[in-house]
Each structure stands twice: as structure tokens, then as C-alpha cells.
Short mmCIF file of C-alpha atoms in Angstrom, two decimals:
data_model
loop_
_atom_site.label_atom_id
_atom_site.label_comp_id
_atom_site.label_asym_id
_atom_site.label_seq_id
_atom_site.Cartn_x
_atom_site.Cartn_y
_atom_site.Cartn_z
CA MET A 118 0.00 -0.09 0.04
CA SER A 119 0.97 3.62 -0.44
CA ARG A 120 2.77 5.42 2.28
CA ARG A 121 1.10 8.89 0.82
CA HIS A 122 -0.78 10.97 3.10
CA ARG A 123 -0.24 8.72 6.15
CA ARG A 124 0.69 10.20 9.22
CA ASP A 125 4.27 9.95 10.03
CA PRO A 126 4.57 8.39 13.35
CA ARG A 127 7.62 10.57 14.28
CA GLU A 128 5.52 13.60 13.70
CA SER A 129 4.60 13.62 17.52
CA GLN A 130 8.53 14.17 17.89
CA SER A 131 9.92 17.64 17.86
CA PRO A 132 11.53 18.16 14.58
CA ASP A 133 14.97 18.52 16.01
CA ALA A 134 14.72 14.92 17.49
CA VAL A 135 13.69 13.59 13.92
CA PHE A 136 16.63 15.51 12.55
CA SER A 137 18.95 14.20 15.02
CA GLU A 138 18.18 10.52 14.26
CA MET A 139 18.39 11.33 10.29
CA LEU A 140 21.73 13.00 11.16
CA LEU A 141 22.82 10.02 12.96
CA ALA A 142 21.69 7.81 10.05
CA ALA A 143 23.66 9.88 7.63
CA ARG A 144 27.18 8.95 9.23
CA GLU A 145 26.67 5.77 7.32
CA LEU A 146 27.12 7.77 3.86
CA LEU A 147 30.90 8.53 4.99
CA ALA A 148 31.23 4.27 4.79
CA VAL A 149 30.05 3.83 1.27
CA ARG A 150 32.30 3.49 -1.78
CA SER A 151 29.97 5.05 -4.55
CA PRO A 152 28.04 7.99 -5.25
CA LEU A 153 25.41 5.84 -6.52
CA ASP A 154 25.03 3.97 -2.99
CA ALA A 155 24.89 7.32 -1.10
CA GLU A 156 22.33 8.95 -3.33
CA LEU A 157 20.21 5.74 -3.17
CA MET A 158 20.46 6.07 0.83
CA VAL A 159 19.72 9.58 0.84
CA SER A 160 16.55 8.91 -1.70
CA ASP A 161 15.27 6.29 1.07
CA MET A 162 15.80 8.68 3.77
CA ILE A 163 13.92 11.67 2.34
CA GLY A 164 11.37 9.33 0.86
CA ALA A 165 10.03 8.78 4.48
CA TRP A 166 7.88 12.11 4.26
CA TRP A 167 7.27 12.00 0.48
CA GLY A 168 3.26 12.95 -0.01
CA ARG A 169 2.86 13.27 3.63
CA ARG A 170 0.70 15.93 5.23
CA LEU A 171 1.49 17.61 8.21
CA LYS A 172 -0.54 19.44 10.72
CA ARG A 173 2.00 22.13 11.18
CA GLY A 174 2.84 22.79 7.47
CA ASP A 175 4.13 21.39 4.44
CA ALA A 176 6.31 18.41 4.88
CA GLU A 177 8.88 19.30 2.37
CA GLN A 178 9.15 22.55 3.85
CA VAL A 179 8.97 21.76 7.47
CA LEU A 180 11.07 18.38 7.34
CA GLY A 181 12.92 18.86 4.23
CA GLU A 182 14.24 22.49 4.46
CA GLY A 183 14.31 21.93 8.24
CA LEU A 184 16.74 18.94 8.09
CA VAL A 185 19.10 21.40 5.73
CA ASP A 186 19.01 23.96 8.31
CA TYR A 187 19.76 21.32 11.18
CA ALA A 188 22.79 19.69 9.13
CA ALA A 189 24.21 23.31 8.19
CA LYS A 190 24.35 23.85 12.14
CA ALA A 191 26.00 20.54 12.79
CA GLY A 192 28.77 21.06 10.45
CA SER A 193 29.92 17.60 10.77
CA PRO A 194 31.53 15.56 7.85
CA ALA A 195 28.28 13.32 7.63
CA ALA A 196 26.32 16.70 7.74
CA LEU A 197 28.16 17.87 4.78
CA THR A 198 27.89 14.69 2.99
CA LEU A 199 24.06 14.69 3.43
CA LEU A 200 24.18 18.44 2.24
CA ILE A 201 25.96 17.43 -0.83
CA ALA A 202 23.30 14.82 -1.74
CA LEU A 203 20.55 17.18 -0.84
CA ALA A 204 21.75 19.70 -3.24
CA TYR A 205 21.27 17.00 -6.05
CA LEU A 206 18.21 15.13 -4.66
CA GLY A 207 16.02 17.68 -2.93
CA THR A 208 13.36 20.07 -3.99
CA ALA A 209 14.51 23.41 -5.72
CA ARG A 210 14.04 24.87 -2.44
CA GLN A 211 15.67 22.42 -0.52
CA ALA A 212 18.46 22.16 -3.11
CA ALA A 213 19.25 25.88 -3.17
CA LYS A 214 19.68 26.10 0.70
CA ALA A 215 21.61 22.84 1.00
CA GLU A 216 24.15 23.90 -1.97
CA GLY A 217 24.79 27.42 -0.05
CA ALA A 218 25.23 25.41 3.20
CA ALA A 219 27.56 22.61 1.89
CA LEU A 220 29.56 25.63 0.27
CA ALA A 221 29.87 27.34 3.61
CA LEU A 222 31.06 23.97 5.32
CA MET A 223 33.57 23.27 2.72
CA GLU A 224 35.17 26.81 3.11
CA ARG A 225 35.60 25.54 6.72
CA ASP A 226 37.46 22.53 5.53
CA VAL A 227 35.18 20.00 6.85
CA ALA A 228 36.22 16.70 5.60
CA ARG A 229 34.21 14.56 3.09
CA PRO A 230 34.49 11.49 0.98
CA ARG A 231 36.38 11.95 -2.34
CA TRP A 232 33.47 10.69 -4.29
CA ALA A 233 31.23 13.36 -3.08
CA ASN A 234 32.14 15.66 -5.89
CA ARG A 235 30.82 13.16 -8.25
CA LEU A 236 27.14 12.93 -6.51
CA GLY A 237 24.59 13.59 -9.44
CA ALA A 238 27.33 13.95 -12.10
CA VAL A 239 25.54 11.60 -14.39
CA LYS A 240 24.78 11.25 -18.21
CA PRO A 241 22.23 9.24 -19.86
CA THR A 242 23.15 6.40 -21.97
CA GLY A 243 20.09 4.85 -23.17
CA CYS A 244 16.09 5.02 -22.91
CA PHE A 245 13.94 2.01 -23.67
CA VAL A 246 10.12 1.33 -22.99
CA SER A 247 8.57 -1.95 -22.96
CA ARG A 248 4.77 -1.95 -23.47
CA ASP A 249 2.06 -4.35 -23.26
CA ALA A 250 -0.13 -4.67 -26.38
CA TYR A 251 -3.17 -3.86 -24.39
CA GLY A 252 -1.59 -0.41 -23.68
CA ASP A 253 -2.22 -1.03 -19.93
CA GLN A 254 1.11 0.16 -19.14
CA ASP A 255 4.84 1.17 -19.98
CA THR A 256 8.04 0.03 -18.45
CA VAL A 257 10.48 2.86 -18.88
CA ILE A 258 14.20 1.89 -18.53
CA CYS A 259 16.69 4.85 -18.46
CA THR A 260 20.40 4.06 -18.14
CA PHE A 261 23.20 6.30 -16.82
CA GLY A 262 26.53 6.49 -16.40
CA TYR A 263 28.86 8.98 -14.09
CA ARG A 264 30.82 11.43 -16.08
CA GLY A 265 34.55 10.54 -15.67
CA ALA A 266 34.04 6.94 -14.55
CA ASP A 267 35.61 4.05 -16.10
CA SER A 268 33.36 2.10 -18.61
CA GLY A 269 30.72 0.14 -16.65
CA GLU A 270 31.78 1.72 -13.22
CA ASP A 271 28.58 2.42 -11.27
CA ARG A 272 26.35 2.16 -14.24
CA HIS A 273 22.84 1.60 -13.60
CA ALA A 274 19.41 2.01 -15.08
CA LEU A 275 15.95 3.64 -13.69
CA VAL A 276 12.84 1.39 -13.94
CA VAL A 277 9.50 3.24 -13.75
CA ILE A 278 6.12 1.60 -14.41
CA VAL A 279 3.73 3.77 -15.79
CA ASP A 280 0.01 2.34 -15.35
CA TYR A 281 -2.59 3.66 -17.74
CA ASN A 282 -5.56 2.44 -16.21
CA MET A 283 -4.64 4.55 -13.13
CA ARG A 284 -4.84 7.77 -14.96
CA GLY A 285 -1.28 7.54 -16.31
CA ILE A 286 0.66 7.55 -12.73
CA ALA A 287 4.04 6.34 -12.02
CA ARG A 288 3.19 3.40 -9.81
CA ASP A 289 6.64 1.68 -9.09
CA ALA A 290 10.39 2.55 -9.42
CA TRP A 291 13.46 0.86 -8.72
CA VAL A 292 17.02 0.97 -9.43
CA SER A 293 19.22 -1.72 -11.23
CA SER A 294 22.79 -2.06 -11.40
CA HIS A 295 22.68 -4.87 -13.92
CA VAL A 296 22.28 -3.09 -17.18
CA ASP A 297 22.86 -5.33 -19.63
CA LYS A 298 21.07 -8.08 -18.05
CA LEU A 299 17.93 -6.07 -17.43
CA LEU A 300 17.97 -5.00 -21.27
CA GLU A 301 18.83 -8.44 -22.46
CA GLN A 302 15.82 -9.85 -20.67
CA ALA A 303 13.36 -6.97 -21.83
CA ARG A 304 14.22 -7.86 -25.39
CA ALA A 305 14.07 -11.41 -25.08
CA GLU A 306 10.54 -11.15 -23.44
CA ALA A 307 9.16 -9.15 -26.30
CA GLU A 308 10.64 -11.29 -29.01
CA GLY A 309 8.86 -14.48 -27.42
CA ASN A 310 5.55 -12.93 -26.38
CA PRO A 311 3.28 -11.21 -29.00
CA MET A 312 1.67 -9.24 -26.46
CA LEU A 313 4.71 -7.33 -25.68
CA ARG A 314 6.69 -4.59 -27.42
CA PHE A 315 9.92 -3.46 -26.71
CA GLN A 316 11.90 -0.73 -28.44
CA GLU A 317 14.33 2.47 -27.89
CA ILE A 318 13.14 5.96 -27.58
CA GLU A 319 14.71 9.65 -27.56
CA PRO A 320 15.73 10.75 -24.30
CA GLN A 321 13.66 13.77 -24.43
CA GLN A 322 10.46 11.48 -24.92
CA ALA A 323 11.43 9.51 -21.74
CA ARG A 324 11.77 12.64 -19.87
CA ALA A 325 8.39 14.07 -20.73
CA LEU A 326 6.79 10.63 -20.30
CA LEU A 327 8.19 10.29 -16.83
CA GLU A 328 7.55 13.88 -15.79
CA SER A 329 3.84 13.57 -16.72
CA ALA A 330 3.67 10.27 -14.89
CA MET A 331 5.10 11.51 -11.71
CA LYS A 332 3.15 14.60 -11.80
CA ALA A 333 0.08 12.12 -12.18
CA THR A 334 1.21 10.04 -9.04
CA VAL A 335 0.80 13.13 -7.05
CA GLU A 336 -2.41 14.36 -8.43
CA TYR A 337 -4.24 10.90 -8.22
CA GLY A 338 -6.96 10.68 -5.84
CA ASP A 339 -7.28 12.52 -2.58
CA ARG A 340 -7.06 12.21 1.10
CA ARG A 341 -9.51 9.40 1.05
CA THR A 342 -7.97 7.32 -1.85
CA ALA A 343 -4.31 7.28 -2.07
CA ALA A 344 -2.38 6.57 -5.22
CA PRO A 345 -2.00 2.65 -5.60
CA ILE A 346 1.79 2.87 -5.48
CA SER A 347 4.20 0.16 -4.47
CA ASP A 348 5.99 0.23 -1.10
CA SER A 349 9.21 1.07 -2.55
CA TYR A 350 8.11 3.97 -4.74
CA SER A 351 8.59 6.81 -2.24
CA ALA A 352 11.75 5.53 -1.65
CA TYR A 353 13.12 6.02 -4.86
CA HIS A 354 10.96 9.14 -5.65
CA ALA A 355 13.81 11.58 -5.00
CA PHE A 356 16.24 9.58 -7.08
CA ALA A 357 13.97 9.13 -9.96
CA ARG A 358 13.09 12.95 -9.96
CA SER A 359 16.77 13.84 -10.04
CA ARG A 360 17.54 11.58 -12.58
CA ILE A 361 14.87 12.63 -15.09
CA LYS A 362 16.39 16.28 -14.79
CA ALA A 363 19.57 14.72 -16.33
CA LEU A 364 17.45 13.77 -19.14
CA PRO A 365 17.66 16.47 -22.14
CA PRO A 366 14.32 18.47 -22.14
CA GLY A 367 11.70 18.23 -24.84
CA ARG A 368 8.01 18.73 -25.46
CA LYS A 369 7.01 15.57 -27.15
CA ARG A 370 5.71 12.73 -25.07
CA PRO A 371 5.23 9.62 -26.69
CA ALA A 372 1.52 8.84 -26.91
CA PRO A 373 0.47 5.69 -25.16
CA LEU A 374 -0.40 2.78 -27.36
CA HIS A 375 -3.45 3.24 -29.71
CA SER A 376 -3.58 7.15 -28.88
CA GLU A 377 -5.63 9.03 -31.29
CA ALA A 378 -6.45 12.96 -31.90
CA PRO A 379 -8.97 14.28 -29.62
CA TYR A 380 -12.38 13.33 -30.00
CA SER A 381 -14.90 15.85 -30.45
CA ARG A 382 -18.76 15.17 -29.66
CA ASP A 383 -19.44 14.67 -33.36
CA ARG A 384 -16.68 11.83 -33.73
CA ARG A 385 -17.72 10.12 -30.83
CA ALA A 386 -21.12 10.00 -32.12
CA MET A 387 -19.51 8.92 -35.45
CA LEU A 388 -17.81 6.26 -33.78
CA ALA A 389 -20.79 4.95 -31.95
CA ALA A 390 -22.88 4.53 -35.12
CA GLU A 391 -20.05 2.61 -36.63
CA PHE A 392 -19.85 0.42 -33.92
CA LEU A 393 -23.75 -0.32 -33.76
CA SER A 394 -24.01 -1.05 -37.49
CA SER A 395 -20.92 -3.52 -37.29
CA ASN A 396 -21.32 -7.20 -37.47
CA ALA A 397 -20.09 -7.31 -33.86
CA ALA A 398 -23.27 -5.48 -32.46
CA GLU A 399 -25.77 -7.46 -34.57
CA HIS A 400 -26.70 -9.67 -31.82
CA LEU A 401 -27.88 -6.83 -28.94
CA SER A 402 -31.45 -6.92 -28.83
CA ASP A 403 -32.01 -3.67 -27.29
CA PRO A 404 -30.65 -0.57 -29.72
CA SER A 405 -31.69 2.02 -27.52
CA ALA A 406 -29.96 0.91 -24.44
CA ALA A 407 -27.00 -0.36 -26.49
CA SER A 408 -26.53 3.11 -28.03
CA ARG A 409 -26.87 4.81 -24.39
CA CYS A 410 -24.17 2.11 -23.12
CA ALA A 411 -21.79 2.57 -26.22
CA ASP A 412 -21.76 6.27 -25.47
CA HIS A 413 -20.64 5.72 -21.90
CA ILE A 414 -17.87 3.23 -23.30
CA ILE A 415 -16.75 5.97 -25.61
CA ASP A 416 -16.77 8.76 -22.98
CA TYR A 417 -14.90 6.99 -20.67
CA GLY A 418 -11.96 5.84 -23.17
CA CYS A 419 -12.06 9.61 -24.47
CA ASP A 420 -12.10 11.24 -20.96
CA GLN A 421 -10.62 8.75 -18.49
CA ASP A 422 -8.06 6.99 -20.97
CA PHE A 423 -6.01 9.47 -22.84
CA GLY A 424 -8.38 9.82 -25.78
CA ARG A 425 -8.38 5.92 -26.20
CA PRO A 426 -11.97 4.48 -26.66
CA LEU A 427 -10.70 1.88 -29.25
CA ARG A 428 -8.44 0.74 -26.40
CA VAL A 429 -9.63 -2.50 -24.59
CA SER A 430 -8.05 -4.85 -21.94
CA PRO A 431 -9.18 -6.97 -19.12
CA THR A 432 -8.10 -4.74 -16.49
CA LYS A 433 -9.69 -1.65 -18.39
CA CYS A 434 -13.04 -3.42 -18.93
CA GLU A 435 -12.94 -4.27 -15.30
CA THR A 436 -12.35 -0.85 -13.95
CA PHE A 437 -15.29 0.45 -16.53
CA LEU A 438 -17.74 -2.15 -15.06
CA LEU A 439 -16.93 -2.50 -11.67
CA ASP A 440 -15.32 0.89 -10.72
CA TRP A 441 -16.28 3.77 -12.75
CA LEU A 442 -19.92 3.02 -13.97
CA PRO A 443 -21.08 2.60 -10.48
CA ARG A 444 -19.80 5.76 -9.38
CA LYS A 445 -20.10 8.01 -12.07
CA VAL A 446 -23.35 6.76 -14.33
CA LEU A 447 -26.78 6.67 -13.79
CA LEU A 448 -28.25 3.87 -15.70
CA THR A 449 -31.75 2.89 -16.44
CA PRO A 450 -32.65 -1.01 -15.40
CA ALA A 451 -32.45 -1.88 -19.39
CA GLU A 452 -28.77 -0.18 -19.47
CA GLN A 453 -27.98 -2.25 -16.40
CA GLU A 454 -29.07 -5.40 -18.24
CA ALA A 455 -27.49 -4.56 -21.41
CA VAL A 456 -24.02 -2.94 -20.61
CA PRO A 457 -21.86 -6.31 -20.04
CA HIS A 458 -23.16 -7.34 -23.32
CA VAL A 459 -22.49 -4.10 -25.00
CA LEU A 460 -18.96 -4.02 -23.61
CA GLY A 461 -18.45 -7.61 -25.09
CA ALA A 462 -19.26 -6.73 -28.45
CA TRP A 463 -17.44 -3.51 -28.28
CA ALA A 464 -14.12 -5.65 -27.40
CA ARG A 465 -14.74 -7.59 -30.67
CA PHE A 466 -15.14 -4.18 -32.77
CA ALA A 467 -12.35 -2.36 -31.19
CA ALA A 468 -9.96 -5.49 -31.17
CA ARG A 469 -10.33 -5.50 -34.87
CA ARG A 470 -9.43 -2.04 -35.20
CA THR A 471 -6.62 -1.90 -33.03
CA GLY A 472 -5.27 -5.21 -34.40
CA LEU A 473 -5.16 -6.56 -30.69
CA PRO A 474 -3.59 -10.34 -31.13
CA ASP A 475 -6.34 -12.82 -30.78
CA GLU A 476 -5.21 -13.99 -27.27
CA GLY A 477 -5.65 -10.47 -26.15
CA LEU A 478 -8.98 -10.38 -27.15
CA ARG A 479 -9.89 -13.84 -25.48
CA ALA A 480 -8.43 -12.55 -22.27
CA THR A 481 -10.34 -9.19 -22.40
CA LEU A 482 -13.77 -11.27 -23.20
CA ASP A 483 -12.90 -13.72 -20.26
CA GLY A 484 -12.40 -10.83 -18.08
CA ILE A 485 -15.59 -9.17 -19.13
CA TRP A 486 -17.38 -12.36 -18.03
CA GLU A 487 -16.00 -12.66 -14.97
CA ALA A 488 -16.94 -9.15 -14.27
CA THR A 489 -20.38 -9.46 -15.37
CA ALA A 490 -20.90 -11.68 -12.42
CA LYS A 491 -19.87 -9.03 -10.05
CA PHE A 492 -21.51 -6.09 -11.68
CA ALA A 493 -25.12 -6.33 -10.25
CA GLU A 494 -23.62 -6.13 -6.79
CA ALA A 495 -21.20 -3.49 -7.57
CA TYR A 496 -23.82 -1.26 -9.26
CA ARG A 497 -26.04 -0.18 -6.45
CA ASP A 498 -29.51 1.07 -8.42
CA PRO A 499 -30.26 4.35 -6.49
CA THR A 500 -33.75 3.41 -6.82
CA THR A 501 -33.29 0.87 -4.30
CA PHE A 502 -32.22 3.48 -1.73
CA GLY A 503 -35.94 4.72 -1.74
CA LEU A 504 -35.37 7.60 -3.97
CA ASP A 505 -38.19 7.81 -6.49
CA ASP A 506 -37.55 8.60 -10.18
CA ASN A 507 -38.45 12.10 -10.05
CA LEU A 508 -35.97 12.86 -7.25
CA LEU A 509 -33.37 11.19 -8.94
CA GLU A 510 -34.01 13.38 -12.14
CA ARG A 511 -33.77 16.71 -10.15
CA LEU A 512 -30.60 15.36 -8.31
CA LEU A 513 -28.82 14.14 -11.21
CA PRO A 514 -29.94 16.12 -14.35
CA ASP A 515 -26.25 15.24 -15.71
CA GLY A 516 -26.59 11.41 -14.79
CA ASP A 517 -23.32 11.73 -12.55
CA LEU A 518 -24.01 9.23 -10.23
CA SER A 519 -21.19 10.08 -7.75
CA ALA A 520 -22.44 13.44 -7.27
CA LEU A 521 -26.01 11.99 -5.40
CA ALA A 522 -24.80 11.95 -1.79
CA ARG A 523 -23.31 15.44 -1.76
CA ARG A 524 -26.08 16.87 -3.30
CA VAL A 525 -28.56 15.11 -0.99
CA PHE A 526 -26.43 16.62 1.95
CA ALA A 527 -26.58 20.22 0.52
CA PHE A 528 -30.51 19.88 -0.35
CA PRO A 529 -32.26 17.67 2.25
CA PHE A 530 -35.82 19.08 2.02
CA LEU A 531 -36.65 17.92 -1.70
CA GLN A 532 -39.76 15.96 -1.02
CA GLY A 533 -43.23 16.73 0.70
CA THR A 534 -44.96 20.11 1.43
CA HIS A 535 -43.56 23.46 3.48
CA GLY A 536 -46.75 25.50 4.02
CA GLU A 537 -48.41 25.82 0.59
CA ILE A 538 -45.07 25.10 -1.13
CA LYS A 539 -44.88 21.52 -2.80
CA LEU A 540 -41.02 20.93 -2.55
CA SER A 541 -41.22 18.18 -5.24
CA LEU A 542 -41.84 20.83 -7.81
CA LEU A 543 -38.55 22.83 -6.87
CA ASN A 544 -35.63 22.16 -8.60
CA PRO A 545 -32.32 22.37 -6.77
CA ALA A 546 -30.40 22.88 -10.18
CA ASP A 547 -32.23 26.41 -10.46
CA GLU A 548 -30.92 29.25 -8.82
CA THR A 549 -34.24 30.50 -7.83
CA ASP A 550 -35.59 27.32 -6.56
CA ARG A 551 -32.23 26.71 -4.92
CA ARG A 552 -32.64 29.94 -2.60
CA VAL A 553 -36.03 28.87 -1.74
CA LEU A 554 -34.83 25.33 -0.51
CA LEU A 555 -32.33 26.89 1.58
CA GLY A 556 -34.74 29.46 2.66
CA ILE A 557 -36.78 26.56 4.17
CA ASP A 558 -33.67 25.02 5.44
CA HIS A 559 -33.31 28.19 7.66
CA GLY A 560 -36.75 28.72 8.43
CA GLY A 561 -35.93 29.16 12.06
CA GLU A 562 -33.10 31.78 11.45
CA LEU A 563 -35.26 34.54 10.03
CA ASN A 564 -34.78 36.97 12.74
CA ARG A 565 -30.94 37.07 12.81
CA PRO A 566 -29.61 40.33 11.64
CA ASP A 567 -27.30 38.92 8.89
CA TYR A 568 -29.95 36.62 7.38
CA ASP A 569 -29.23 37.48 3.80
CA GLU A 570 -25.47 37.45 3.85
CA HIS A 571 -25.90 33.99 5.80
CA LEU A 572 -28.12 32.44 3.45
CA ALA A 573 -25.91 33.96 0.46
CA TRP A 574 -22.93 32.00 1.92
CA HIS A 575 -25.20 28.71 1.99
CA GLU A 576 -26.33 29.22 -1.32
CA GLU A 577 -22.55 29.46 -2.32
CA ILE A 578 -21.28 26.48 -0.50
CA ALA A 579 -24.45 24.44 -1.92
CA GLY A 580 -23.45 25.27 -5.35
CA ARG A 581 -20.01 24.21 -4.88
CA LEU A 582 -21.05 20.95 -3.31
CA TRP A 583 -23.66 20.41 -6.66
CA GLU A 584 -20.70 20.97 -8.75
CA GLY A 585 -18.15 19.01 -6.63
CA ASP A 586 -15.81 22.12 -6.71
CA PRO A 587 -13.34 21.82 -5.39
CA PRO A 588 -13.35 18.16 -4.44
CA GLN A 589 -12.03 18.94 -0.95
CA LEU A 590 -15.03 20.47 0.08
CA TRP A 591 -17.12 17.15 0.10
CA GLU A 592 -14.21 15.22 1.19
CA ALA A 593 -13.87 17.57 4.40
CA ALA A 594 -17.71 17.18 4.85
CA GLN A 595 -17.50 13.72 4.90
CA ARG A 596 -14.64 13.50 7.68
CA LEU A 597 -16.76 15.91 10.03
CA LEU A 598 -20.04 13.84 9.41
CA ASP A 599 -18.17 10.39 10.13
CA LEU A 600 -17.17 11.85 13.62
CA GLY A 601 -20.90 12.23 14.24
CA HIS A 602 -21.01 16.18 13.75
CA ASP A 603 -24.41 17.89 12.91
CA ARG A 604 -24.74 18.66 9.22
CA HIS A 605 -25.51 22.35 9.91
CA ASP A 606 -22.40 22.76 12.08
CA VAL A 607 -20.00 21.02 9.15
CA LEU A 608 -21.86 23.48 6.63
CA HIS A 609 -20.98 26.48 9.18
CA VAL A 610 -17.33 25.29 9.01
CA LEU A 611 -17.09 24.72 5.45
CA ILE A 612 -18.50 28.60 5.07
CA GLU A 613 -16.16 29.76 7.63
CA ILE A 614 -12.97 28.60 5.70
CA ALA A 615 -14.62 29.61 2.24
CA GLU A 616 -15.05 33.27 3.70
CA ARG A 617 -11.73 33.25 5.41
CA ILE A 618 -9.76 32.00 2.44
CA GLY A 619 -11.60 33.84 -0.41
CA ASP A 620 -10.97 33.08 -4.28
CA ASP A 621 -7.48 31.18 -3.99
CA PRO A 622 -8.52 27.65 -4.80
CA GLU A 623 -5.08 26.24 -3.92
CA GLU A 624 -5.17 27.96 -0.47
CA LEU A 625 -8.78 26.87 -0.09
CA ALA A 626 -8.27 23.03 -0.91
CA ILE A 627 -5.05 22.88 1.49
CA ALA A 628 -7.51 24.57 4.15
CA LEU A 629 -10.03 21.95 3.61
CA ASP A 630 -7.55 19.35 3.68
CA ASP A 631 -6.38 20.17 6.99
CA ILE A 632 -9.76 20.01 8.59
CA ALA A 633 -9.62 17.00 11.24
CA ASP A 634 -12.55 17.96 13.51
CA ILE A 635 -14.67 20.69 14.44
CA PRO A 636 -13.52 22.88 17.23
CA ASP A 637 -15.72 22.96 20.83
CA GLU A 638 -17.56 26.25 19.47
CA PRO A 639 -18.05 25.98 15.83
CA PRO A 640 -18.42 29.23 13.89
CA ILE A 641 -22.12 30.18 13.13
#
């Protein structure tokens, strides 16, 4: 499991206590024999806080820059070696501070290993990618050598797995010193397997691909769903980041397998029409339901898979059926019945268009049928929640099933009557009706002097919840509700934060992420 966003058990310690432990561990740097070993040790060390959130601030600033300051004051040979490594492996701010501190210690003639001058002095010697025929993932291999080193000395390869079923994140990373054996094995696997392809790529392309993947890892998910990375990823993150910077910059990113030009709405409709008129779809018995299901399949491929609606694989189809559809799309009973069959027909249609090998198509169809048995359980029909069709139409005019819970939270009074007002006739998507609904929600507060302003803030928060913008707003609300807090108190906390932060979306997201509980006296 990922360590991202988990609380560091050392967070209860004072920063100086943490830094003292790390500086003690850094004494081992004086005993290593190569700059590569030192870089990997320091990358593992600072990987302990990668992706973490601290109550007292940003981990890279509090811990990373704090460690630089602490090492500078220590002034020992181990501290100097650590600073030299951080000047190469740290963030831009950490590197600048570490370089200045290291120069100051060197001027005082603090001892350092002879190999310290070679830290980070690397040159790329080749970049390769191994791709599966499904287009599920790329295994990117970048090889490096140290400048001025003997041939083969400290030669190494950075290996990064890029997962396109997880929005193109860098899911795993490691380093190998057996470069020739690694490349030979990758070539041999591709030669003996029609489902694998191995090729050399330009260093500029490798850099663009890896920068995008590492950025996607950071952006993936949220506090409640961390990126599904390997246990070792954080240990190699700083090393990978530094090696990527050693590659020449370039704008061109190699497109994922089968990637195509962006799909307009008209092009999507044309593709759906081609599918529905193909031999692959001739056995589908409900043309209307099949058409709507095809639209969902195409939208998923275009919007969630780098514009690749024709890419099919067992993993992608399973994710579509058991994860994306149940979270995002409101299906009619006819569509619920039809969608697995339409997806199977789509796999046959797409495989012919993309040239997917027969064994790949067979595995994909097997995956779809296995997922079909689980689909009925995974897709929880909203009508089974006690919500009638009229209410669902008002809450989900866009069919976005993932919005249901937050919209019910924002507008709890949508049925019955209030005086002479029939609530079932009010549309929460309409601004005028929305204000009436929120006014009913605040019927006991008409005498408060700031009623109009307060109601306006409730309208603001309700509108944001309706749109899910920013997503941290509903995430914060859920955390507070899970702690047992009253709905209205939760809304007031959200209002207080939105009013205090203003229009800065980044600061608002950070403030919402930091909410752990409601104070004893919540703002009103």
C-alpha cells in the first residue's frame, strides 16, 4: 500500500529529534564506496516524508528544509555529505539551501568523501520502453553512467512503471546495477511474446513521459484514496526525480499505445454509429439501451484513458464495469442489463480496429464475463435507496451518480410540502428554486440580523457541493460527518473556511484538507 498521506509516526516528536536521528543515520554515508550508493541511501531517507501531510505545514518545507538547516548547524563530515546529496536530490528550495550550506562548510575545510564531488554527475546512456499490446502500462528504462568513471563503473538503470489504467501514474520505481542483463531480458521477453513490444526512445521523450507520470502520481486521488503505488516508490522518488532532470528536456511525449487525436462530440457519435452498425453489435437485442451504453464506453475511453476509446484490455474493462460505472453513471434498468453484453461486443469491434492479437481479445472477453457476475452487486441501483425517479432526475440531471450523496447533503428538503409550497416541484439545479429550498432549511433563523448574507453563503457552499468544486469540500464534509457532527455545524465550518480564504483555489484546497475536526464552539 502507498505511504502517501499517512501520518508519520515521528510527527509527535519535535523536528530536532527527528533531524538528530536522520543525521545519525547519515554517518553511514561516510562508509559507502560509491556516489550511487549514497544517492540511493539519501533518497530512501527523505522518501520517509514524501507525500505526507503535516498538521504544522508542508512536509517538504517543515522536514526537508528543516533538515538542511539542522545539518548546516551540525557542521560535521556526515552533515556535509548529506547536504551535498540534498543539493542534488532535494526539491528546488531544498537544493538551493543545501548547496549554500554545503559551500559554507567546505570553506571551513570540513572533511568529505572523495566521491562526494561526483554525486549527481551523471549522463544518460539510453532510454527504452517495454509496452504491453493492451496499452495498460509502459515499463520505462533509462540507463546512466557517472561522468569521468571507468567504463561500466556505477552504471545503472532507473526503471519506472507507468499505469494507464490509473490515469497514467508512475506506480512503481526501482534501480538496477545489472543494466545489460536487464535490457537483454526485456528484449527476450518481447521477442517471445506477441503481447509485448520493446523499443528504444529518445531521451527527450522519456523525460516528458516520466515527468507527466510522476506528476499524475502526486495528483491522483485525494486524502481518502491514495495513489495505488508500490511500497518502494517513495524510497526511489527523489532519486527518480533527479535522474529525470539529467535527461535532455523536450516537449514531445510519446503517446500511449493506440492514442488518437482528441474526440469531438461529433466524432464520438460517429464512432458509436459505426459500432452499432457493425457485425460485432448485431446480436444486441435492445438498440436504444445499446446506444446509450456505447456512449458511456466511448466517453470513458476519451475522458479517462487519454483519448483511447478503442483500447480494450481485461483490466480496463473490469475497471469500467466495477469501478467507474457504479460511481459515475446513472443507468436505467435496461442499461444495467445490457452494458456487459455491449462491452463484450465493443471489445470485438475495437480489437479488429486496433489489431489486438487474438489471445488479447480472448483474455479481454474472459475478463468481461468474470466481471459481469460481480456487476450487479457493484452497481447499486439508486432506486433501491428509496429515491423515486422524479427525485433522481432533479438531483442528477447530468447523470453523474458520484454527485448523489453530496447533493442530498446540500439539499435535504426535496419532498413533501412546506406550507403551501410543494417541494417536489422545486428544482435544486435552478438558482431561484435553490434559494427557496435553502430558505426553508433556515426557517428558524429569519430574525438573525445577517440572514441575507448568511443565506448567500449557504447558497455559495450548496452550489460548490452541487458541482463538486473543489472536491476537497465534500471530502472535508464527509470526514466531519463521520465523526458524528451535525450537518448544519459542518456547513458552517465550510462557510467559515471559504469566507476566510477567499478566491484562492489552492489555499482553499489546502485549508479543507487540513480539517480534522470541528472546534468546541463551531463558527455560526
